[in-house]
Short mmCIF file of C-alpha atoms (C1' of nucleotides) in Angstrom, two decimals:
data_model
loop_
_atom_site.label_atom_id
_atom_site.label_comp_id
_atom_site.label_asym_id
_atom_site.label_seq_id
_atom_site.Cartn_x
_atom_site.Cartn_y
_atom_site.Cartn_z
CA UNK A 507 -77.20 -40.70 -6.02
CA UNK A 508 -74.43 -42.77 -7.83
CA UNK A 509 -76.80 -45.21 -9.14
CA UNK A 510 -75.42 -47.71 -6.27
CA UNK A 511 -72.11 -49.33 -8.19
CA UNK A 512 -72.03 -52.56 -7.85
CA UNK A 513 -68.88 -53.12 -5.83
CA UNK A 514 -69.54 -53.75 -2.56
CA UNK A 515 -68.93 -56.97 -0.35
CA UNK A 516 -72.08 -58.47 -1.50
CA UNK A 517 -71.13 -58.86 -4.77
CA UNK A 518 -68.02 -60.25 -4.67
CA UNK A 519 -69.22 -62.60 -1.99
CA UNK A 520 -72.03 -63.79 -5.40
CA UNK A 521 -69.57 -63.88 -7.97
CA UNK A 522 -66.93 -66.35 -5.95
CA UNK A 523 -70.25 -68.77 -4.69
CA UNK A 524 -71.19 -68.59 -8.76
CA UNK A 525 -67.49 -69.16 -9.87
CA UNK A 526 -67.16 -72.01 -6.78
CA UNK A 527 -70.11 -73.93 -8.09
CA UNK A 528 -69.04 -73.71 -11.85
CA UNK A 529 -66.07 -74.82 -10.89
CA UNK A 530 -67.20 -77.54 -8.34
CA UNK A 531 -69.93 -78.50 -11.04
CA UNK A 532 -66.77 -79.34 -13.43
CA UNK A 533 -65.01 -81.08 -11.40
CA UNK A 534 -67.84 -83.36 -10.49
CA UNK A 535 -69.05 -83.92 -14.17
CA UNK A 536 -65.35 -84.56 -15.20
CA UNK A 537 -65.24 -87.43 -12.54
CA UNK A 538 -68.80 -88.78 -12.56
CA UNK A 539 -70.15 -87.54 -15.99
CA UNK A 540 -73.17 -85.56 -16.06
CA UNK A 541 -76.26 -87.24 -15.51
CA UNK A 542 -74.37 -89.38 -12.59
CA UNK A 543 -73.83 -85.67 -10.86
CA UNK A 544 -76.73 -84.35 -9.13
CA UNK A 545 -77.53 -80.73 -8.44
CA UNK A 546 -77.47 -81.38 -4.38
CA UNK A 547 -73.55 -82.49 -4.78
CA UNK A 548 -72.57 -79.92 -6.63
CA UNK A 549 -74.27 -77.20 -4.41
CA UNK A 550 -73.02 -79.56 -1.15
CA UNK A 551 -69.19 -79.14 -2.49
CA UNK A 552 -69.85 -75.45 -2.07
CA UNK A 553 -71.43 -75.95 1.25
CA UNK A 554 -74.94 -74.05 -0.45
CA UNK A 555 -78.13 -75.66 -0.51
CA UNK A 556 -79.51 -76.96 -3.60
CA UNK A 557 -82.36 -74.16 -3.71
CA UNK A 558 -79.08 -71.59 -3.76
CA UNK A 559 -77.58 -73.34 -6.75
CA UNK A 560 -80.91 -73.01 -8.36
CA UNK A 561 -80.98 -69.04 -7.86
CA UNK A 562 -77.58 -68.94 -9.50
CA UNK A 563 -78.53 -71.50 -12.70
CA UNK A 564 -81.75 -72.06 -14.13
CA UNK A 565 -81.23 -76.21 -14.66
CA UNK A 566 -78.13 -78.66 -14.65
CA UNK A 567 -77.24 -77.75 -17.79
CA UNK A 568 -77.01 -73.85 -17.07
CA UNK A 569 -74.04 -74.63 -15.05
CA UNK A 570 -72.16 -76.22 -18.20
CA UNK A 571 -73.25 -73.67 -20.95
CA UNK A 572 -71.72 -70.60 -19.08
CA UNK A 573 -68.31 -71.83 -21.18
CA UNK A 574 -70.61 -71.36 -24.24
CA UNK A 575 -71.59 -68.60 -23.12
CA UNK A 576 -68.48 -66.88 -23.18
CA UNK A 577 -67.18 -68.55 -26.38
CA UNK A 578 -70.80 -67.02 -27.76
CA UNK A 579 -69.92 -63.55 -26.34
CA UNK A 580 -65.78 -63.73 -27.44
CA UNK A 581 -67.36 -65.04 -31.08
CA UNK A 582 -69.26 -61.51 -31.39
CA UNK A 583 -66.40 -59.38 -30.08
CA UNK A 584 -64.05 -61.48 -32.69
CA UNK A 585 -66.04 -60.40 -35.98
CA UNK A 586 -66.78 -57.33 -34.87
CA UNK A 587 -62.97 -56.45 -34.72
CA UNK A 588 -62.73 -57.96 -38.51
CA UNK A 589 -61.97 -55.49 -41.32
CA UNK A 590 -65.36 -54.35 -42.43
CA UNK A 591 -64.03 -55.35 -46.17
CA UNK A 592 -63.52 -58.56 -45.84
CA UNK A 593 -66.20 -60.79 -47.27
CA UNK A 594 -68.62 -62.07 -44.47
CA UNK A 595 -68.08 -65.90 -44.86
CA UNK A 596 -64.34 -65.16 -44.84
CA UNK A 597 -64.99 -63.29 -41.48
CA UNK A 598 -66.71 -65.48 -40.38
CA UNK A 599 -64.20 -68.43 -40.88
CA UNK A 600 -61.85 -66.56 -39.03
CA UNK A 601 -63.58 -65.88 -36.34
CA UNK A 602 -65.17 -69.09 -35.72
CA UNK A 603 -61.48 -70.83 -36.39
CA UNK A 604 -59.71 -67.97 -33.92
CA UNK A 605 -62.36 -68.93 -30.92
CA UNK A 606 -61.58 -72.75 -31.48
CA UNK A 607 -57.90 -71.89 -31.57
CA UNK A 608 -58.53 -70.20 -28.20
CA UNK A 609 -60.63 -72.83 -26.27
CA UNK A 610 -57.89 -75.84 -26.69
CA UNK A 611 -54.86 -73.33 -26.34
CA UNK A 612 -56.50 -71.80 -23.40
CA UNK A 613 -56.36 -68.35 -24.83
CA UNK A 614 -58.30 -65.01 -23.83
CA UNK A 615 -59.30 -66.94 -20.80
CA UNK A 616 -60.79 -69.69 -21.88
CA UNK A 617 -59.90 -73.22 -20.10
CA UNK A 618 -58.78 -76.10 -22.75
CA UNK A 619 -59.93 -78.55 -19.67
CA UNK A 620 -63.33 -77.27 -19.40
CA UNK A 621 -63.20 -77.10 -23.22
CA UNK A 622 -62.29 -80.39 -23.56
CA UNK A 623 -64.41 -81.84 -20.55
CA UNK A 624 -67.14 -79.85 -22.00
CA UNK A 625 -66.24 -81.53 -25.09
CA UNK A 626 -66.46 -85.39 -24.57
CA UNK A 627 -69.92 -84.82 -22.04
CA UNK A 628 -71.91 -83.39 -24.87
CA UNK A 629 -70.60 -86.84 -26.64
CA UNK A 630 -72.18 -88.64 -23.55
CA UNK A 631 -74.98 -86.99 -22.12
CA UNK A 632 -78.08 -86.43 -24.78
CA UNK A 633 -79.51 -83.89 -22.19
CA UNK A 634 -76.63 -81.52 -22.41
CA UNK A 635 -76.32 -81.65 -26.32
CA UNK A 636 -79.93 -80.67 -26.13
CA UNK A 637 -79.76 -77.84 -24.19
CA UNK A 638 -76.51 -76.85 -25.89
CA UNK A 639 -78.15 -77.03 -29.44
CA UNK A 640 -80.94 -75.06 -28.08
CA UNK A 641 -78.91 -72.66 -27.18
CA UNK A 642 -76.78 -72.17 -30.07
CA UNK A 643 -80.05 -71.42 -31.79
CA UNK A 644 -80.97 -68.90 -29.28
CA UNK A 645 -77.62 -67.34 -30.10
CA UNK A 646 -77.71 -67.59 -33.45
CA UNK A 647 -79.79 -64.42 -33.62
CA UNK A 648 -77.72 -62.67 -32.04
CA UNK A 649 -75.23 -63.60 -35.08
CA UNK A 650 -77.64 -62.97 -37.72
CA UNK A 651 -78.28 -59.23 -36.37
CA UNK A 652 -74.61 -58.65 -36.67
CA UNK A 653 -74.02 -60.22 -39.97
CA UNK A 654 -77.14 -58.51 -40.91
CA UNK A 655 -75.45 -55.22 -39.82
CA UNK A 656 -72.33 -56.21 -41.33
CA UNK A 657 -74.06 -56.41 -44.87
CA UNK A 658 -75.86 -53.34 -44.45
CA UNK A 659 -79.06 -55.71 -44.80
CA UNK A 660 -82.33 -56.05 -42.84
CA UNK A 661 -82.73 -59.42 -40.97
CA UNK A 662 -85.88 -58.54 -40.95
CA UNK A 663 -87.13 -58.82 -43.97
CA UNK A 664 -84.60 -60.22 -45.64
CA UNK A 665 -83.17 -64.07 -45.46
CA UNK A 666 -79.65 -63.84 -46.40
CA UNK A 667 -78.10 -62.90 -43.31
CA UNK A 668 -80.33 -66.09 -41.65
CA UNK A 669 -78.72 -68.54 -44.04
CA UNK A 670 -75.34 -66.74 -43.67
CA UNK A 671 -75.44 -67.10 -39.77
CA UNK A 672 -76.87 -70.69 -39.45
CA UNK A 673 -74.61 -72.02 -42.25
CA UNK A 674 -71.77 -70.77 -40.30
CA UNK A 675 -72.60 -72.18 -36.79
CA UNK A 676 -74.12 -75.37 -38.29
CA UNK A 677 -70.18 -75.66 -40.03
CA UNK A 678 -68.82 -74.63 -36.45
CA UNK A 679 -70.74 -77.65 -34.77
CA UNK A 680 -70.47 -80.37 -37.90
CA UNK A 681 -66.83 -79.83 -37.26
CA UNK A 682 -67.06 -80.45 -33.46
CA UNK A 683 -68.98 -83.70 -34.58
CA UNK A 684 -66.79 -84.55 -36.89
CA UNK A 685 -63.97 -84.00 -34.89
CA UNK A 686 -65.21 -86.36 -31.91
CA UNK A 687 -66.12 -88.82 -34.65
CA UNK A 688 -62.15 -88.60 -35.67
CA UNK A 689 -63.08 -88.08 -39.35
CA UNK A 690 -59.87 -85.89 -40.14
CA UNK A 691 -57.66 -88.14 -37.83
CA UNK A 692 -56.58 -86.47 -34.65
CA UNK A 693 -56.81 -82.92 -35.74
CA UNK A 694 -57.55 -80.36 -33.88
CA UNK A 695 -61.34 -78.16 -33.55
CA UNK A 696 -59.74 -75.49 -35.48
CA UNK A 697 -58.07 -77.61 -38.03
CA UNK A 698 -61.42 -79.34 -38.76
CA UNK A 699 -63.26 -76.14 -38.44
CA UNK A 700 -61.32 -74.40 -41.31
CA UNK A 701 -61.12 -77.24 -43.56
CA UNK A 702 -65.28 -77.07 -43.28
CA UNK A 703 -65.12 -73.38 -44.32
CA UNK A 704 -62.86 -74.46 -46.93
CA UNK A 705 -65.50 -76.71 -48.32
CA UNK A 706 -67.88 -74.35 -48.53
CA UNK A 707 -65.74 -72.07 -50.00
CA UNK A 708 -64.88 -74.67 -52.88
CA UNK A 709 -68.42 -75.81 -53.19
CA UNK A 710 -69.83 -78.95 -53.03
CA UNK A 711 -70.58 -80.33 -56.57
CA UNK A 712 -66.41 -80.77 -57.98
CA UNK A 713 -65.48 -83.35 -55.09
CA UNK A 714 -63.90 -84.75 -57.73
CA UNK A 715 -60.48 -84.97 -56.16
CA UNK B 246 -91.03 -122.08 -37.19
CA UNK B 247 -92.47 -119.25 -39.29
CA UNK B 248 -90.48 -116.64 -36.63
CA UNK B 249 -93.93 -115.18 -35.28
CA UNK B 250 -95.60 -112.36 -37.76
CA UNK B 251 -96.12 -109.89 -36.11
CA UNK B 252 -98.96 -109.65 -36.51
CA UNK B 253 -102.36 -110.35 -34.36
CA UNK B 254 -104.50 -108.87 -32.31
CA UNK B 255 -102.01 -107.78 -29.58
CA UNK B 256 -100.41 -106.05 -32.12
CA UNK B 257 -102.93 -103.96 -33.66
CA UNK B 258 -104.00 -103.29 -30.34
CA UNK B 259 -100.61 -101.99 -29.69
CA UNK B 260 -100.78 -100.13 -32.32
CA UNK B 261 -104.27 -98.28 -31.48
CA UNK B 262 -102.71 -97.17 -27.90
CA UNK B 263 -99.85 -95.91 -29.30
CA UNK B 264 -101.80 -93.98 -31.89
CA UNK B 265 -104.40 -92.44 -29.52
CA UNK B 266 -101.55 -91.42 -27.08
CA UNK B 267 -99.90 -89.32 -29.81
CA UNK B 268 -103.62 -88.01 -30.85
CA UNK B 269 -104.73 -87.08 -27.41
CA UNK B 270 -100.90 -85.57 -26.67
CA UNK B 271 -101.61 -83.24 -29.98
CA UNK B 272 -104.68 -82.19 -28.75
CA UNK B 273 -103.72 -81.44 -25.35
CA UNK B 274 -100.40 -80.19 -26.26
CA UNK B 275 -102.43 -77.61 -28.84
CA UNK B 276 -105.12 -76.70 -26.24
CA UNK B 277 -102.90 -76.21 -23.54
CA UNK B 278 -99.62 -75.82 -23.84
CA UNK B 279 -97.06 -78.43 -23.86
CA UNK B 280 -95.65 -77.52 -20.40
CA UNK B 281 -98.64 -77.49 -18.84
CA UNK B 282 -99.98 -80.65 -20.07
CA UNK B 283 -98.69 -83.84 -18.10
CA UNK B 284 -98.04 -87.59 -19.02
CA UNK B 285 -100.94 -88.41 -16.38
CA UNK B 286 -103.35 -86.42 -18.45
CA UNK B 287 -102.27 -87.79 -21.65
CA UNK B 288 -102.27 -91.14 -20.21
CA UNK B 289 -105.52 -90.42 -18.27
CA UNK B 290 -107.26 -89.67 -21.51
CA UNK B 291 -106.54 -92.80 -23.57
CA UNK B 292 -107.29 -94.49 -19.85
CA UNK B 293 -104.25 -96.22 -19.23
CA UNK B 294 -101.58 -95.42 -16.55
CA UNK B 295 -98.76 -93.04 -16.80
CA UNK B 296 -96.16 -96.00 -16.61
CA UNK B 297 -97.78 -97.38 -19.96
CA UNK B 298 -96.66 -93.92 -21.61
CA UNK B 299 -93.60 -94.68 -20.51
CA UNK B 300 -93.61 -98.00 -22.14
CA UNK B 301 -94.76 -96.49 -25.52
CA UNK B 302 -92.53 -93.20 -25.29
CA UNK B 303 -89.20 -92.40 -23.39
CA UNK B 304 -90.09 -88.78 -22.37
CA UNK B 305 -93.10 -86.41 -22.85
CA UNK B 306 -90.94 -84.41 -25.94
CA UNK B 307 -90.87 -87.97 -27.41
CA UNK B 308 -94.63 -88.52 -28.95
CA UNK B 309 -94.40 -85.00 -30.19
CA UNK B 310 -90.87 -86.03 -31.91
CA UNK B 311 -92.83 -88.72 -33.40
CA UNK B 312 -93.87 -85.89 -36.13
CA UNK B 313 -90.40 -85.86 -37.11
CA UNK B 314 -89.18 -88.95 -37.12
CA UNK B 315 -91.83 -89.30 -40.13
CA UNK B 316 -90.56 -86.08 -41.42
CA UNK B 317 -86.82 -87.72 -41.57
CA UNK B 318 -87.72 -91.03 -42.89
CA UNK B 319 -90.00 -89.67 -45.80
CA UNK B 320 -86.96 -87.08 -46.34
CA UNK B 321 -84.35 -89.82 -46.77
CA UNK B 322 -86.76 -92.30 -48.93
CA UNK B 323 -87.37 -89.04 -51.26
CA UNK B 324 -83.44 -88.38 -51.50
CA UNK B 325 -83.73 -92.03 -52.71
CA UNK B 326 -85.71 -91.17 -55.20
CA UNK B 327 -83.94 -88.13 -56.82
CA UNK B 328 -82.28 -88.76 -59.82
CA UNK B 329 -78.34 -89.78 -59.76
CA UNK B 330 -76.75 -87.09 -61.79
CA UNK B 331 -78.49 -84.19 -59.86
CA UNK B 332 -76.17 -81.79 -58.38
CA UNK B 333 -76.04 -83.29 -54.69
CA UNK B 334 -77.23 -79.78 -53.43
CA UNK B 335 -79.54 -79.36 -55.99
CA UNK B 336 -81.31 -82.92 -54.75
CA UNK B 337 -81.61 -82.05 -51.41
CA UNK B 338 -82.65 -78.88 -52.08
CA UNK B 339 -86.13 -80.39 -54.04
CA UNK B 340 -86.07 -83.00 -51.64
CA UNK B 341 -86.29 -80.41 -48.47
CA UNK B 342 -89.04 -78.33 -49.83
CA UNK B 343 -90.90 -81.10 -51.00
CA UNK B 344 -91.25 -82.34 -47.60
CA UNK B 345 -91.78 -79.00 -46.28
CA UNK B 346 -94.92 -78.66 -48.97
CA UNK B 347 -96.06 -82.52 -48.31
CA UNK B 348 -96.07 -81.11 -44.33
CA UNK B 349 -97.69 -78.22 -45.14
CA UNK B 350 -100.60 -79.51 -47.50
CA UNK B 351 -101.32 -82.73 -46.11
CA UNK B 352 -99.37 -84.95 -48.67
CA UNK B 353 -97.99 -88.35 -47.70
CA UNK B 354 -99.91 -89.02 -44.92
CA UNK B 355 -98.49 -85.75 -43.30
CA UNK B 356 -101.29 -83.69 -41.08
CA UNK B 357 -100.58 -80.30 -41.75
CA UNK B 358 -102.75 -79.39 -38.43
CA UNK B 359 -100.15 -81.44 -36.41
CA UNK B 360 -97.46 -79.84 -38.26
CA UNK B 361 -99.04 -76.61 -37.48
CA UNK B 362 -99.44 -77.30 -33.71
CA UNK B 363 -95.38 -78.54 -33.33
CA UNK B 364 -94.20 -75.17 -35.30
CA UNK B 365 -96.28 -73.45 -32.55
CA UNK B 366 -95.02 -75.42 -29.48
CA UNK B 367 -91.48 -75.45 -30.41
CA UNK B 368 -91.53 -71.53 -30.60
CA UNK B 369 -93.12 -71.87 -26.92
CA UNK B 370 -91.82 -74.51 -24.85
CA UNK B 371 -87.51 -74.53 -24.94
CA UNK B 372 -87.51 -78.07 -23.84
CA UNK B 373 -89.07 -79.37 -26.49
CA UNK B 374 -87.50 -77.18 -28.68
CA UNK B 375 -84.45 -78.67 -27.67
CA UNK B 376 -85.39 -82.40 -28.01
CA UNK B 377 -86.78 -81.06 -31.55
CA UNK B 378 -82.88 -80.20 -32.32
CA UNK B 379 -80.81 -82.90 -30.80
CA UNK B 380 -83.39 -85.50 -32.80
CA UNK B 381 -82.31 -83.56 -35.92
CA UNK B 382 -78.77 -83.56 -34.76
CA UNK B 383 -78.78 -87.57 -34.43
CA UNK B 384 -80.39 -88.11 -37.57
CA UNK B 385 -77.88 -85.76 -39.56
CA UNK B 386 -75.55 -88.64 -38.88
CA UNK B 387 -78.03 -90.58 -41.26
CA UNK B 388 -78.35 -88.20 -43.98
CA UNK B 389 -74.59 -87.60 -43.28
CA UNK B 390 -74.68 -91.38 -44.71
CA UNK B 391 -76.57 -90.90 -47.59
CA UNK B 392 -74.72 -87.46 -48.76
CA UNK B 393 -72.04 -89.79 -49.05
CA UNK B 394 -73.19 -92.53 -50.85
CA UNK B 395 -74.23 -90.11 -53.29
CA UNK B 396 -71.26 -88.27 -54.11
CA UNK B 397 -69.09 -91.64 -53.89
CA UNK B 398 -67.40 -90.35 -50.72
CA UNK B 399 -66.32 -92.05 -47.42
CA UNK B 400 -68.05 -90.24 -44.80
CA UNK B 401 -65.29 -91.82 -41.80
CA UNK B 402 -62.45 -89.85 -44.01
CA UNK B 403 -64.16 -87.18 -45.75
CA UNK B 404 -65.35 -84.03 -44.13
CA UNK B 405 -67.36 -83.07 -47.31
CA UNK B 406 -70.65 -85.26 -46.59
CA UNK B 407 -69.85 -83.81 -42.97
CA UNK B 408 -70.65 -80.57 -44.15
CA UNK B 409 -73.19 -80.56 -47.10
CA UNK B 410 -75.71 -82.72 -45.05
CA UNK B 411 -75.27 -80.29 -42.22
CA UNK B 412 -75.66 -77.63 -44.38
CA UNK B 413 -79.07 -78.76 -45.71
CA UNK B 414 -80.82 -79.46 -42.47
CA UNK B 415 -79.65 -76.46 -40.82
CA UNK B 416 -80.95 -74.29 -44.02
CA UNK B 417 -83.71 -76.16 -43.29
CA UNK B 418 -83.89 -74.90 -39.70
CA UNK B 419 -83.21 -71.54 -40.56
CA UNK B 420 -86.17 -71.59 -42.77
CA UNK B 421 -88.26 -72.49 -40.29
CA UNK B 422 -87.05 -69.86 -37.81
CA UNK B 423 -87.21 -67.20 -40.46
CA UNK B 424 -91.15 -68.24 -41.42
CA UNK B 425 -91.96 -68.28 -37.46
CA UNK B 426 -90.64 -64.54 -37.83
CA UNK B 427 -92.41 -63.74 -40.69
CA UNK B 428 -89.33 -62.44 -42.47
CA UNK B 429 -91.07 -63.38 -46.03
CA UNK B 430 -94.22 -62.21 -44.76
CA UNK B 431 -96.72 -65.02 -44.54
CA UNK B 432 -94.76 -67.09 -47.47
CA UNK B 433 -95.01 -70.74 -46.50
CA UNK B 434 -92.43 -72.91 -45.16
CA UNK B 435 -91.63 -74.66 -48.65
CA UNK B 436 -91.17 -71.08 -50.38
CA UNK B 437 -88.87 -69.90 -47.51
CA UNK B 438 -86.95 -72.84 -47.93
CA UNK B 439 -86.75 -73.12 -51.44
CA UNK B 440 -85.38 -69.44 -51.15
CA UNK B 441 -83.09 -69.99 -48.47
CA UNK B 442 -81.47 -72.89 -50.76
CA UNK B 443 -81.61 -70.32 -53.83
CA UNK B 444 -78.69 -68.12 -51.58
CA UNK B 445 -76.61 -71.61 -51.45
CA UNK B 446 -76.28 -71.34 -54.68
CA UNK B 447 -76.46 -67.77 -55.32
CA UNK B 448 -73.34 -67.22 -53.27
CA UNK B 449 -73.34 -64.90 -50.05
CA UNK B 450 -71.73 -62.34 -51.24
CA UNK B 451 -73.11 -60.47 -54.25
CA UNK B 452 -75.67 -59.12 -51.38
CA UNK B 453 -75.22 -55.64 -53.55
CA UNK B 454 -78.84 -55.87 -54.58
"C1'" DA C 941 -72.63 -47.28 16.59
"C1'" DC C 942 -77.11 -48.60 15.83
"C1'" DG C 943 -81.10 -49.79 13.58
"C1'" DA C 944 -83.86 -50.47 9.52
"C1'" DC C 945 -84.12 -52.10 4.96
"C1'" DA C 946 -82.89 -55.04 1.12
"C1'" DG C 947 -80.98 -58.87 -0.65
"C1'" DA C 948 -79.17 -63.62 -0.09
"C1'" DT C 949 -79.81 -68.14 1.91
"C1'" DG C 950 -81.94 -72.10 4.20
"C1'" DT C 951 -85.84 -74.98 5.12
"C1'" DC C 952 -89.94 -77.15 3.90
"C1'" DA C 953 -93.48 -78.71 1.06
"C1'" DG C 954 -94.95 -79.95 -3.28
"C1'" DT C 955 -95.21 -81.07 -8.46
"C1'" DA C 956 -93.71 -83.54 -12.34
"C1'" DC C 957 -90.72 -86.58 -15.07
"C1'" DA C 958 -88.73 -90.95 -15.24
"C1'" DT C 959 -87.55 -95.80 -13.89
"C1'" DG C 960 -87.21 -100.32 -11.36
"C1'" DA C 961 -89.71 -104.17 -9.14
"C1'" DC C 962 -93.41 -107.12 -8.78
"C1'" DA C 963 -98.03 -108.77 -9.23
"C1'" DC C 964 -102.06 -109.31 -12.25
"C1'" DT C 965 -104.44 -109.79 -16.69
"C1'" DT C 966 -104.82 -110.75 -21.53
"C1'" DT C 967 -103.42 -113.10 -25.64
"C1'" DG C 968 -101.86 -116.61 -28.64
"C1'" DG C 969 -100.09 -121.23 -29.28
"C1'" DG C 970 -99.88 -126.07 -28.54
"C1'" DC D 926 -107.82 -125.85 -21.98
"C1'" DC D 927 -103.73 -124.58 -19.98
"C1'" DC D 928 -99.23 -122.42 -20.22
"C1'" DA D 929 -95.82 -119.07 -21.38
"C1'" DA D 930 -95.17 -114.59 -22.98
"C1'" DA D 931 -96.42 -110.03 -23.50
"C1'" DG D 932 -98.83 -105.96 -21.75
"C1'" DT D 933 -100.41 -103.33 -17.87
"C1'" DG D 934 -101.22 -101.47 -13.22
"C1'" DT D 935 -99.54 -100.34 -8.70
"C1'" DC D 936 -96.13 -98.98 -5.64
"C1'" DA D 937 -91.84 -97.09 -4.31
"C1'" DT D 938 -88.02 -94.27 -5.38
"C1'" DG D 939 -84.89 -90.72 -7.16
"C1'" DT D 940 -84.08 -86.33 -9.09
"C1'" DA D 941 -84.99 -81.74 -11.11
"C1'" DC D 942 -87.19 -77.74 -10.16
"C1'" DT D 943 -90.39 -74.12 -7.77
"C1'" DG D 944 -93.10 -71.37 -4.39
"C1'" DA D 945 -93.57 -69.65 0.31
"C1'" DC D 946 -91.76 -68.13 4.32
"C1'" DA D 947 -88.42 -67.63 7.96
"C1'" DT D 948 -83.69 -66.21 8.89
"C1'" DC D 949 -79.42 -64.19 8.44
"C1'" DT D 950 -76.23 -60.65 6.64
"C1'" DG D 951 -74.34 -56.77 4.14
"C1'" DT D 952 -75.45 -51.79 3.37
"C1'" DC D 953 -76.62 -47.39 4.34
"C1'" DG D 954 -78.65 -43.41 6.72
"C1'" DT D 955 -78.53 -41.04 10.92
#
DNA sequence: ACGACAGATGTCAGTACATGACACTTTGGG
DNA sequence: CCCAAAGTGTCATGTACTGACATCTGTCGT
């Protein structure tokens, strides 16, 4: 009865028309920008129909959050692999910096194009910051159960590992702003990203320099 | 040449259409759903046509946004109003849960059935939960502003304001979530956040009880 | 090898959001 | 009272997305 593995033909035939039109899909937002890019050219590109592209993506935007997606997924893996003695911001701060580290090196798979592309659309197209956002929060449970875990607390009844897991994301995506908005000059995500930890690490009140 | 007051009959008029699209959105919104409500019923209620909407509001997540945009303002006049040699975070923190109480009991023109109604749709409909966070995401560039003002800090140089204003809102946020989850039990939105601000300061990780 | 079944795709029709163009009505000022 | 400006309605259009149904194509049992 082998429970039918899924390695036949058929599959692989799916995953290259799903990698095609991500792929396809980056290409065209890269060159045209998002909301210029309609769902029939992308799926036209792949020579599918635009009701295919639809069974493989819920919505435009779909398409473009598979990257974080996988940063999402990679950012789980990360802290789970941290030393369970560390303290959980510091974890946390190394984590979040490793994954930005990774998306403009192009490390553990991750495309600094796409990142980058990715990157300067979300500054362009409200739509896709939306969705993004939305599904950062959507994630961000996901975090909270494993910082929860991590602290030996219960997210369900108790707020701490909330706060702990939106402060860090929130930190994680004030960066990315900041960064686009060139506050720290040219430096990189993961440069901006650790000096943010760093500040909440100092505190807030003694910005006395 | 007096530059036109605005202010005449057009105007109120104006005024009144906008107001009864937002009132007859709320109420459709809460008695149906706001997926399942279209502009052509809003519209169709205050009897004018679904391109008038459209004149008045750029999407259908807009008029329920509306809600916020009151939120933000009245949250940025009352930062105004905290006194200078308060501990930035210690400002915003009375600032948020004032809001959050004014929301929740009625105060400052606030409807706390409205306010009821949006907590309700944004845990329900993703698109509008998603407009709901890329409006707060714009208007963190505002409070952004003011964080910096306060503390004497160039927000174009400094990452500081950066982070402490994105801090607040998105403690702010996670208060929210957490109340929708009933992690505090039934506690209200203002406790929740007033206790998610008390782990700012408490520090994240003396969790050892 | 063949045939049946399941899953993937295409086509078609339809809904809803959103926007531009243009004509008509109301309002306010001279 | 008439004119210009502002507000609105109607129509046409484009695009995202979905349901229904027909068709094609791997997969698997015999």
């Amino acid at each position: 009865m082998t429970v039918t593995e899924p390695t036949g033909r058929r599959e692989r035939k799916k995953l290259r028309t799903r990698e095609a039109l991500i792929s396809s899909a980056f290409e065209l937002f890269a060159r045209k920008g998002f909301e210029a890019t309609t769902v029939e050219e992308i799926a036209d590109a792949v020579d599918v129909s635009s009701r295919t592209f639809f069974r493989y993506f819920a919505s435009k935007e779909d398409v473009a959050l598979t990257f974080q997606e996988e940063q999402h997924a990679a950012l789980l893996a990360a802290l789970a692999a941290r030393p369970a003695d560390e303290p959980i911001m510091t974890a946390l701060r190394r984590t979040v910096v490793g994954i930005a580290r990774a998306c403009e090196q192009g490390e553990q798979g991750f495309d600094p194009d796409r990142f980058q592309c990715l990157q300067s659309l979300m500054a362009s197209s409200s739509a896709l910051l939306a969705s993004s956002l939305e599904h950062s929060q959507k994630k961000q449970a996901d975090l909270t159960r494993a910082v929860a875990d991590r602290m030996g607390l219960d997210p369900a009844t108790d707020l701490r590992p909330h706060v702990v897991a939106a402060t860090a994301i929130c930190t994680m995506n004030a960066a990315a702003d900041a960064m686009r908005a060139g506050v720290l000059g040219d430096a990189c995500l993961a440069e901006t990203a650790d000096r943010a930890f760093a500040i909440l690490d100092e505190g807030w009140d003694p910005p006395r320099a």
